[in-house]
Tab-separated table of C-alpha atoms in Angstrom:
chain	number	residue	atom	x	y	z
A	1	UNK	CA	-9.287	38.532	13.619
A	2	UNK	CA	-9.006	36.090	16.468
A	3	UNK	CA	-5.412	35.064	17.118
A	4	UNK	CA	-4.657	31.387	16.564
A	5	UNK	CA	-2.400	29.968	19.247
A	6	UNK	CA	-0.528	26.768	18.373
A	7	UNK	CA	0.788	24.608	21.156
A	8	UNK	CA	2.904	21.478	21.191
A	9	UNK	CA	5.158	20.351	18.371
A	10	UNK	CA	5.427	23.012	15.672
A	11	UNK	CA	7.741	23.792	12.777
A	12	UNK	CA	8.486	27.152	11.196
A	13	UNK	CA	9.482	25.877	7.753
A	14	UNK	CA	8.864	22.772	5.685
A	15	UNK	CA	10.741	19.539	6.314
A	16	UNK	CA	11.418	16.788	3.779
A	17	UNK	CA	11.538	16.685	-0.018
A	18	UNK	CA	12.150	20.203	-1.313
A	19	UNK	CA	11.821	21.661	2.186
A	20	UNK	CA	13.982	24.179	4.027
A	21	UNK	CA	15.084	21.400	6.404
A	22	UNK	CA	16.268	23.598	9.255
A	23	UNK	CA	17.788	21.499	12.059
A	24	UNK	CA	15.242	22.596	14.685
A	25	UNK	CA	12.349	21.649	12.449
A	26	UNK	CA	13.993	18.354	11.463
A	27	UNK	CA	14.372	17.535	15.145
A	28	UNK	CA	10.657	18.137	15.725
A	29	UNK	CA	9.553	15.851	12.894
A	30	UNK	CA	12.086	13.234	13.951
A	31	UNK	CA	10.683	13.185	17.493
A	32	UNK	CA	7.156	12.766	16.136
A	33	UNK	CA	8.006	9.983	13.664
A	34	UNK	CA	10.133	8.127	16.216
A	35	UNK	CA	7.405	8.437	18.846
A	36	UNK	CA	4.602	6.849	16.821
A	37	UNK	CA	4.072	3.114	16.645
A	38	UNK	CA	5.599	1.818	13.395
A	39	UNK	CA	2.391	-0.061	12.635
A	40	UNK	CA	0.669	3.342	12.604
A	41	UNK	CA	3.247	4.911	10.304
A	42	UNK	CA	6.084	5.768	12.666
A	43	UNK	CA	9.723	5.351	11.685
A	44	UNK	CA	11.556	2.084	12.293
A	45	UNK	CA	14.410	1.808	12.938
A	46	UNK	CA	14.287	5.210	14.679
A	47	UNK	CA	15.600	8.148	12.681
A	48	UNK	CA	18.883	9.866	13.605
A	49	UNK	CA	19.118	12.728	11.116
A	50	UNK	CA	21.077	15.113	13.363
A	51	UNK	CA	24.327	14.529	15.215
A	52	UNK	CA	25.278	16.181	18.502
A	53	UNK	CA	26.323	19.357	16.654
A	54	UNK	CA	23.065	19.463	14.640
A	55	UNK	CA	24.805	18.448	11.420
A	56	UNK	CA	22.490	16.699	8.963
A	57	UNK	CA	23.162	13.110	7.963
A	58	UNK	CA	22.035	13.090	4.314
A	59	UNK	CA	21.367	9.351	4.227
A	60	UNK	CA	19.158	9.634	7.308
A	61	UNK	CA	17.395	12.667	5.819
A	62	UNK	CA	16.579	10.565	2.750
A	63	UNK	CA	15.211	7.881	5.070
A	64	UNK	CA	13.120	10.519	6.837
A	65	UNK	CA	11.640	11.601	3.497
A	66	UNK	CA	10.687	7.992	2.770
A	67	UNK	CA	9.183	7.703	6.255
A	68	UNK	CA	7.104	10.826	5.584
A	69	UNK	CA	5.921	9.377	2.270
A	70	UNK	CA	4.917	6.107	3.937
A	71	UNK	CA	3.065	8.000	6.664
A	72	UNK	CA	1.209	10.102	4.103
A	73	UNK	CA	0.264	7.031	2.072
A	74	UNK	CA	-1.330	5.558	5.175
A	75	UNK	CA	-3.622	8.491	5.827
A	76	UNK	CA	-3.902	10.813	2.830
A	77	UNK	CA	-4.348	10.961	-0.948
A	78	UNK	CA	-0.837	12.311	-1.532
A	79	UNK	CA	2.731	11.408	-0.655
A	80	UNK	CA	4.932	14.384	-1.486
A	81	UNK	CA	7.420	13.506	1.266
A	82	UNK	CA	7.229	16.947	2.858
A	83	UNK	CA	5.774	18.231	6.132
A	84	UNK	CA	4.565	21.841	5.951
A	85	UNK	CA	3.780	24.072	8.954
A	86	UNK	CA	0.301	23.413	10.333
A	87	UNK	CA	-0.855	21.396	7.354
A	88	UNK	CA	-2.444	17.950	7.435
A	89	UNK	CA	0.705	15.875	7.842
A	90	UNK	CA	2.009	17.545	10.984
A	91	UNK	CA	-1.465	17.696	12.501
A	92	UNK	CA	-1.854	13.942	12.015
A	93	UNK	CA	1.647	13.313	13.377
A	94	UNK	CA	0.774	15.262	16.548
A	95	UNK	CA	-2.540	13.452	16.904
A	96	UNK	CA	-0.933	10.009	16.811
A	97	UNK	CA	2.044	11.025	18.942
A	98	UNK	CA	-0.272	12.181	21.718
A	99	UNK	CA	-2.491	9.100	21.528
A	100	UNK	CA	-1.483	6.877	24.414
A	101	UNK	CA	-2.218	3.167	24.086
A	102	UNK	CA	-4.232	1.563	26.840
A	103	UNK	CA	-1.949	-0.077	29.374
A	104	UNK	CA	-1.748	-3.833	29.042
A	105	UNK	CA	-2.057	-6.137	32.004
A	106	UNK	CA	1.403	-7.003	33.235
A	107	UNK	CA	0.866	-10.677	32.416
A	108	UNK	CA	-0.517	-10.168	28.881
A	109	UNK	CA	1.432	-10.501	25.646
A	110	UNK	CA	0.464	-8.490	22.591
A	111	UNK	CA	1.922	-8.964	19.108
A	112	UNK	CA	2.004	-6.047	16.699
A	113	UNK	CA	3.596	-5.235	13.383
A	114	UNK	CA	6.863	-3.322	13.391
A	115	UNK	CA	6.417	-1.965	9.865
A	116	UNK	CA	3.199	-1.032	8.057
A	117	UNK	CA	2.230	-3.264	5.125
A	118	UNK	CA	4.404	-6.153	6.296
A	119	UNK	CA	2.030	-9.113	6.005
A	120	UNK	CA	0.829	-9.381	9.600
A	121	UNK	CA	-2.903	-9.881	10.145
A	122	UNK	CA	-3.930	-9.550	13.774
A	123	UNK	CA	-7.605	-9.872	12.850
A	124	UNK	CA	-7.396	-13.624	12.395
A	125	UNK	CA	-7.512	-16.156	15.179
A	126	UNK	CA	-4.801	-17.053	15.880
A	127	UNK	CA	-2.839	-14.126	14.373
A	128	UNK	CA	-1.155	-14.798	11.035
A	129	UNK	CA	2.218	-13.663	9.700
A	130	UNK	CA	3.434	-13.948	6.127
A	131	UNK	CA	7.201	-14.255	5.610
A	132	UNK	CA	8.653	-13.889	2.135
A	133	UNK	CA	11.920	-15.596	1.298
A	134	UNK	CA	14.557	-14.249	1.440
A	135	UNK	CA	13.229	-11.303	3.462
A	136	UNK	CA	12.888	-11.310	7.243
A	137	UNK	CA	9.853	-10.078	9.145
A	138	UNK	CA	9.990	-8.367	12.514
A	139	UNK	CA	7.227	-8.387	15.108
A	140	UNK	CA	7.082	-6.670	18.478
A	141	UNK	CA	5.819	-8.655	21.472
A	142	UNK	CA	4.872	-6.222	24.231
A	143	UNK	CA	5.495	-7.396	27.804
A	144	UNK	CA	7.785	-10.188	26.612
A	145	UNK	CA	9.997	-11.247	29.518
A	146	UNK	CA	13.556	-12.578	29.220
A	147	UNK	CA	12.376	-15.782	30.869
A	148	UNK	CA	9.555	-16.365	28.343
A	149	UNK	CA	10.355	-19.154	25.905
A	150	UNK	CA	9.771	-19.069	22.141
A	151	UNK	CA	9.005	-22.528	20.764
A	152	UNK	CA	9.425	-23.418	17.097
A	153	UNK	CA	8.273	-26.866	15.950
A	154	UNK	CA	10.846	-29.191	14.442
A	155	UNK	CA	10.928	-28.795	10.676
A	156	UNK	CA	9.335	-25.339	10.721
A	157	UNK	CA	10.033	-23.414	7.477
A	158	UNK	CA	11.562	-20.447	9.297
A	159	UNK	CA	14.182	-19.421	11.848
A	160	UNK	CA	13.714	-17.067	14.796
A	161	UNK	CA	16.004	-14.409	16.228
A	162	UNK	CA	15.142	-12.528	19.383
A	163	UNK	CA	16.328	-9.115	20.586
A	164	UNK	CA	14.379	-7.792	23.554
A	165	UNK	CA	10.722	-7.464	22.556
A	166	UNK	CA	11.541	-7.793	18.833
A	167	UNK	CA	11.395	-11.219	17.209
A	168	UNK	CA	12.627	-11.715	13.648
A	169	UNK	CA	11.308	-14.463	11.405
A	170	UNK	CA	13.395	-15.551	8.427
A	171	UNK	CA	12.001	-18.041	5.950
A	172	UNK	CA	14.065	-21.076	4.995
A	173	UNK	CA	11.624	-22.875	2.678
A	174	UNK	CA	7.980	-22.759	1.658
A	175	UNK	CA	5.442	-23.981	4.155
A	176	UNK	CA	3.467	-23.056	7.254
A	177	UNK	CA	3.816	-23.747	10.938
A	178	UNK	CA	3.107	-22.227	14.328
A	179	UNK	CA	5.172	-20.194	16.739
A	180	UNK	CA	4.325	-20.394	20.416
A	181	UNK	CA	5.446	-18.321	23.395
A	182	UNK	CA	5.160	-19.776	26.861
A	183	UNK	CA	5.541	-18.311	30.323
A	184	UNK	CA	6.239	-20.777	33.120
A	185	UNK	CA	4.873	-23.513	30.876
A	186	UNK	CA	1.617	-21.671	30.103
A	187	UNK	CA	0.808	-20.959	26.443
A	188	UNK	CA	0.646	-17.178	25.980
A	189	UNK	CA	0.925	-16.743	22.197
A	190	UNK	CA	0.014	-19.028	19.310
A	191	UNK	CA	1.044	-17.437	15.996
A	192	UNK	CA	0.534	-18.985	12.553
A	193	UNK	CA	3.505	-18.381	10.260
A	194	UNK	CA	3.478	-18.952	6.514
A	195	UNK	CA	6.554	-18.736	4.287
A	196	UNK	CA	6.262	-18.105	0.550
A	197	UNK	CA	8.785	-17.498	-2.212
A	198	UNK	CA	8.903	-13.939	-3.490
A	199	UNK	CA	7.320	-13.476	-6.910
A	200	UNK	CA	7.796	-10.768	-9.513
A	201	UNK	CA	5.641	-9.592	-12.428
A	202	UNK	CA	6.440	-6.977	-15.042
A	203	UNK	CA	3.920	-4.227	-15.666
A	204	UNK	CA	3.627	-2.118	-18.821
A	205	UNK	CA	1.982	1.323	-18.580
A	206	UNK	CA	-0.051	2.546	-21.570
A	207	UNK	CA	-1.435	6.096	-21.407
A	208	UNK	CA	-4.462	6.668	-23.664
A	209	UNK	CA	-4.344	10.327	-24.636
A	210	UNK	CA	-4.699	12.692	-27.567
A	211	UNK	CA	-2.697	15.643	-28.859
A	212	UNK	CA	-4.855	18.368	-27.310
A	213	UNK	CA	-5.132	19.517	-23.691
A	214	UNK	CA	-7.373	17.400	-21.473
A	215	UNK	CA	-7.707	14.747	-24.153
A	216	UNK	CA	-7.483	11.456	-22.374
A	217	UNK	CA	-5.528	10.527	-19.283
A	218	UNK	CA	-3.588	13.032	-17.256
A	219	UNK	CA	-0.852	10.435	-16.747
A	220	UNK	CA	2.263	10.800	-18.833
A	221	UNK	CA	5.601	9.213	-19.624
A	222	UNK	CA	7.720	9.042	-16.495
A	223	UNK	CA	4.805	8.463	-14.095
A	224	UNK	CA	5.401	4.706	-13.947
A	225	UNK	CA	8.259	4.942	-11.444
A	226	UNK	CA	6.172	6.669	-8.800
A	227	UNK	CA	3.210	4.351	-9.263
A	228	UNK	CA	5.437	1.273	-9.052
A	229	UNK	CA	6.997	2.555	-5.828
A	230	UNK	CA	3.570	2.941	-4.234
A	231	UNK	CA	2.254	-0.414	-5.474
A	232	UNK	CA	5.341	-2.229	-4.227
A	233	UNK	CA	5.024	-0.681	-0.766
A	234	UNK	CA	1.618	-2.354	-0.599
A	235	UNK	CA	2.467	-5.745	-2.123
A	236	UNK	CA	6.094	-6.582	-1.313
A	237	UNK	CA	5.642	-7.238	2.401
A	238	UNK	CA	1.988	-8.234	2.453
A	239	UNK	CA	1.888	-10.634	-0.491
A	240	UNK	CA	5.520	-11.349	-1.339
A	241	UNK	CA	5.012	-9.787	-4.779
A	242	UNK	CA	6.922	-7.034	-6.530
A	243	UNK	CA	6.017	-5.397	-9.818
A	244	UNK	CA	8.808	-4.339	-12.150
A	245	UNK	CA	8.896	-1.855	-14.998
A	246	UNK	CA	7.850	-3.453	-18.276
A	247	UNK	CA	7.790	-0.310	-20.385
A	248	UNK	CA	5.466	2.633	-20.947
A	249	UNK	CA	3.988	4.387	-23.976
A	250	UNK	CA	1.428	7.001	-24.938
A	251	UNK	CA	-1.185	5.749	-27.407
A	252	UNK	CA	-4.136	7.360	-29.217
A	253	UNK	CA	-5.462	4.226	-30.914
A	254	UNK	CA	-6.162	0.692	-29.707
A	255	UNK	CA	-5.912	-2.274	-32.049
A	256	UNK	CA	-6.072	0.129	-34.983
A	257	UNK	CA	-9.180	1.924	-33.683
A	258	UNK	CA	-8.597	5.625	-33.113
A	259	UNK	CA	-9.795	6.862	-29.736
A	260	UNK	CA	-12.476	9.552	-30.049
A	261	UNK	CA	-11.591	11.885	-27.217
A	262	UNK	CA	-14.816	13.833	-27.711
A	263	UNK	CA	-16.690	10.865	-26.304
A	264	UNK	CA	-17.062	11.198	-22.562
A	265	UNK	CA	-16.862	7.507	-21.724
A	266	UNK	CA	-14.351	4.839	-22.641
A	267	UNK	CA	-16.513	1.712	-22.550
A	268	UNK	CA	-15.130	-1.784	-21.995
A	269	UNK	CA	-17.464	-4.564	-23.157
A	270	UNK	CA	-17.351	-8.100	-24.457
A	271	UNK	CA	-19.648	-6.866	-27.221
A	272	UNK	CA	-21.155	-3.508	-28.130
A	273	UNK	CA	-24.453	-2.810	-26.329
A	274	UNK	CA	-27.449	-2.422	-28.623
A	275	UNK	CA	-28.206	1.201	-29.362
A	276	UNK	CA	-25.251	2.419	-27.333
A	277	UNK	CA	-23.589	5.670	-28.223
A	278	UNK	CA	-20.459	5.242	-26.155
A	279	UNK	CA	-17.168	4.429	-27.778
A	280	UNK	CA	-16.592	0.713	-27.233
A	281	UNK	CA	-13.411	-1.333	-26.969
A	282	UNK	CA	-13.422	-5.039	-26.204
A	283	UNK	CA	-10.979	-7.053	-24.149
A	284	UNK	CA	-9.831	-8.520	-27.447
A	285	UNK	CA	-8.912	-5.037	-28.687
A	286	UNK	CA	-6.784	-4.388	-25.638
A	287	UNK	CA	-5.145	-7.806	-25.801
A	288	UNK	CA	-4.216	-7.234	-29.470
A	289	UNK	CA	-2.871	-3.659	-29.104
A	290	UNK	CA	0.462	-3.303	-30.911
A	291	UNK	CA	1.943	-1.146	-28.151
A	292	UNK	CA	1.791	-4.032	-25.698
A	293	UNK	CA	5.212	-5.301	-24.652
A	294	UNK	CA	5.695	-9.037	-25.319
A	295	UNK	CA	7.662	-9.577	-22.106
A	296	UNK	CA	5.205	-7.816	-19.795
A	297	UNK	CA	2.965	-9.923	-17.545
A	298	UNK	CA	0.261	-7.273	-17.276
A	299	UNK	CA	-0.613	-4.099	-19.175
A	300	UNK	CA	-2.267	-1.170	-17.407
A	301	UNK	CA	-4.263	1.153	-19.653
A	302	UNK	CA	-4.854	4.591	-18.149
A	303	UNK	CA	-7.925	6.406	-19.434
A	304	UNK	CA	-9.882	9.459	-18.412
A	305	UNK	CA	-13.275	7.809	-17.891
A	306	UNK	CA	-14.159	4.148	-18.038
A	307	UNK	CA	-17.314	2.085	-17.727
A	308	UNK	CA	-17.909	-1.625	-18.025
A	309	UNK	CA	-20.892	-3.056	-19.854
A	310	UNK	CA	-23.365	-4.025	-18.606
A	311	UNK	CA	-23.318	-1.163	-16.117
A	312	UNK	CA	-24.483	-1.626	-12.561
A	313	UNK	CA	-27.938	-0.071	-12.030
A	314	UNK	CA	-26.705	1.214	-8.675
A	315	UNK	CA	-23.589	2.849	-10.080
A	316	UNK	CA	-23.515	5.481	-12.809
A	317	UNK	CA	-20.068	6.708	-13.786
A	318	UNK	CA	-18.556	5.330	-10.593
A	319	UNK	CA	-16.400	2.462	-11.848
A	320	UNK	CA	-12.762	3.399	-11.386
A	321	UNK	CA	-11.218	0.381	-13.029
A	322	UNK	CA	-11.741	-3.135	-14.272
A	323	UNK	CA	-9.492	-6.108	-14.891
A	324	UNK	CA	-9.543	-9.271	-16.965
A	325	UNK	CA	-8.646	-11.637	-14.137
A	326	UNK	CA	-5.433	-13.596	-14.250
A	327	UNK	CA	-4.249	-12.519	-17.672
A	328	UNK	CA	-4.677	-8.746	-17.660
A	329	UNK	CA	-4.884	-6.149	-18.865
A	330	UNK	CA	-5.945	-3.775	-16.121
A	331	UNK	CA	-7.937	-0.655	-16.977
A	332	UNK	CA	-7.394	2.266	-14.630
A	333	UNK	CA	-9.387	5.495	-14.559
A	334	UNK	CA	-7.187	8.285	-13.300
A	335	UNK	CA	-9.996	10.832	-13.116
A	336	UNK	CA	-11.735	9.057	-10.243
A	337	UNK	CA	-11.834	11.714	-7.543
A	338	UNK	CA	-11.498	9.357	-4.574
A	339	UNK	CA	-8.217	7.711	-5.543
A	340	UNK	CA	-4.615	8.783	-5.327
A	341	UNK	CA	-1.911	8.063	-7.835
A	342	UNK	CA	-1.532	4.327	-7.189
A	343	UNK	CA	-4.261	2.928	-4.890
A	344	UNK	CA	-6.712	2.105	-7.688
A	345	UNK	CA	-3.898	0.501	-9.683
A	346	UNK	CA	-2.954	-1.592	-6.637
A	347	UNK	CA	-6.580	-2.715	-6.311
A	348	UNK	CA	-6.775	-3.747	-9.977
A	349	UNK	CA	-3.480	-5.628	-9.705
A	350	UNK	CA	-5.073	-7.673	-6.932
A	351	UNK	CA	-7.525	-8.904	-9.559
A	352	UNK	CA	-4.642	-9.589	-11.939
A	353	UNK	CA	-3.144	-11.796	-9.204
A	354	UNK	CA	-6.360	-13.790	-9.124
A	355	UNK	CA	-8.697	-12.079	-6.671
A	356	UNK	CA	-12.206	-12.740	-8.087
A	357	UNK	CA	-14.609	-9.983	-9.075
A	358	UNK	CA	-16.913	-11.025	-6.239
A	359	UNK	CA	-15.680	-8.123	-4.073
A	360	UNK	CA	-16.596	-9.715	-0.747
A	361	UNK	CA	-13.655	-8.229	1.116
A	362	UNK	CA	-14.346	-6.091	4.208
A	363	UNK	CA	-13.922	-2.286	4.152
A	364	UNK	CA	-10.521	-2.560	5.835
A	365	UNK	CA	-9.004	-4.251	2.779
A	366	UNK	CA	-7.398	-3.082	-0.439
A	367	UNK	CA	-9.868	-5.333	-2.273
A	368	UNK	CA	-12.983	-3.626	-0.895
A	369	UNK	CA	-14.961	-2.544	-4.002
A	370	UNK	CA	-15.075	1.168	-3.202
A	371	UNK	CA	-11.425	2.039	-3.412
A	372	UNK	CA	-10.287	5.054	-1.433
A	373	UNK	CA	-6.991	6.243	-0.019
A	374	UNK	CA	-5.656	5.813	3.477
A	375	UNK	CA	-4.546	3.246	5.986
A	376	UNK	CA	-7.774	1.224	5.962
A	377	UNK	CA	-7.543	0.433	2.276
A	378	UNK	CA	-3.919	-0.453	1.808
A	379	UNK	CA	-4.048	-3.683	3.794
A	380	UNK	CA	-4.064	-7.131	2.235
A	381	UNK	CA	-5.827	-9.389	4.702
A	382	UNK	CA	-5.089	-13.102	4.928
A	383	UNK	CA	-8.458	-14.045	3.435
A	384	UNK	CA	-7.738	-11.832	0.411
A	385	UNK	CA	-4.187	-13.121	0.038
A	386	UNK	CA	-5.574	-16.673	-0.232
A	387	UNK	CA	-7.648	-15.592	-3.237
A	388	UNK	CA	-4.684	-14.004	-5.024
A	389	UNK	CA	-3.687	-17.350	-6.453
A	390	UNK	CA	-0.647	-16.076	-8.374
A	391	UNK	CA	0.846	-14.911	-5.062
A	392	UNK	CA	-0.420	-17.597	-2.695
A	393	UNK	CA	0.543	-20.681	-4.711
């Protein structure tokens, strides 16, 4: 067998949640995470897990595990919080660490996000930043000189703090304004800043399953916490929205109708299709289900397979979820092979917040109709935020 030679940053044992966490290996992962741009999944503020004597700071180790989870959520369909020797996570860390950004002209200014999923959209012109009261947002301005001036219009709904190349925006009241940076009187940066009040919605998790193995959803009681953590990483910074726990339950009947788990498809329809053989539940059935929690703003039903009637002629058994816009509930298919444990739910919650079923969002957005997993589909772009009326108004 040909010998495989590994060069560069390597670890001998796993690092992170449930890992061996040897100091030498921790140091390697720390160097990689600290050396990657935060907007690409690197750690910020930089990690300091080890002291001079290689003793482990447990609080910093916990922060490293969260940084690993965030990195994995950007690029993969899992987020176990652990880096294993020569597996996908460390290979991706090395790839990004070695990628050198193109040098900027010495007189150019470039704004970038400090944290992933923080409500900064550089694809608009001019760039747009969302600030959620009472949180602060940090942006990095590369090539910012001490003599460059940051101008905030009178009456702007935010305050600015500056520390080197990092500027912090803190909202003071709802509204929008501009932030400009000038060098020797010349306008170098024109940034649109919008401040919104943080909003919160409670979410109830209902798992449709039967008593036997493989009957219904694979989700179970206790899964809500992990899904909420992932959803809130996506929404809290980018839309000023957090989802809270509104209860969870396992159910085998909906509105008094027993679920036939021998049927392959769980069909959602306004009315039963003529001659159809699929088991059919209507939105009215889901809205009347006794297991729904009165205080919850939205109910997410998790099923094994779901279709909506009428079905798209271009899509057979490919619908991962569907949502009754604005009022819920959301229907989530956990057996869809191209989704991880929360991305499809996050997409459906975008519809709950008001995003229409038109699905005109570009492939780089969470609201693109073919939901996958990875960095390109966890972003909420400004144009999509505007359509999420429960968040934007």
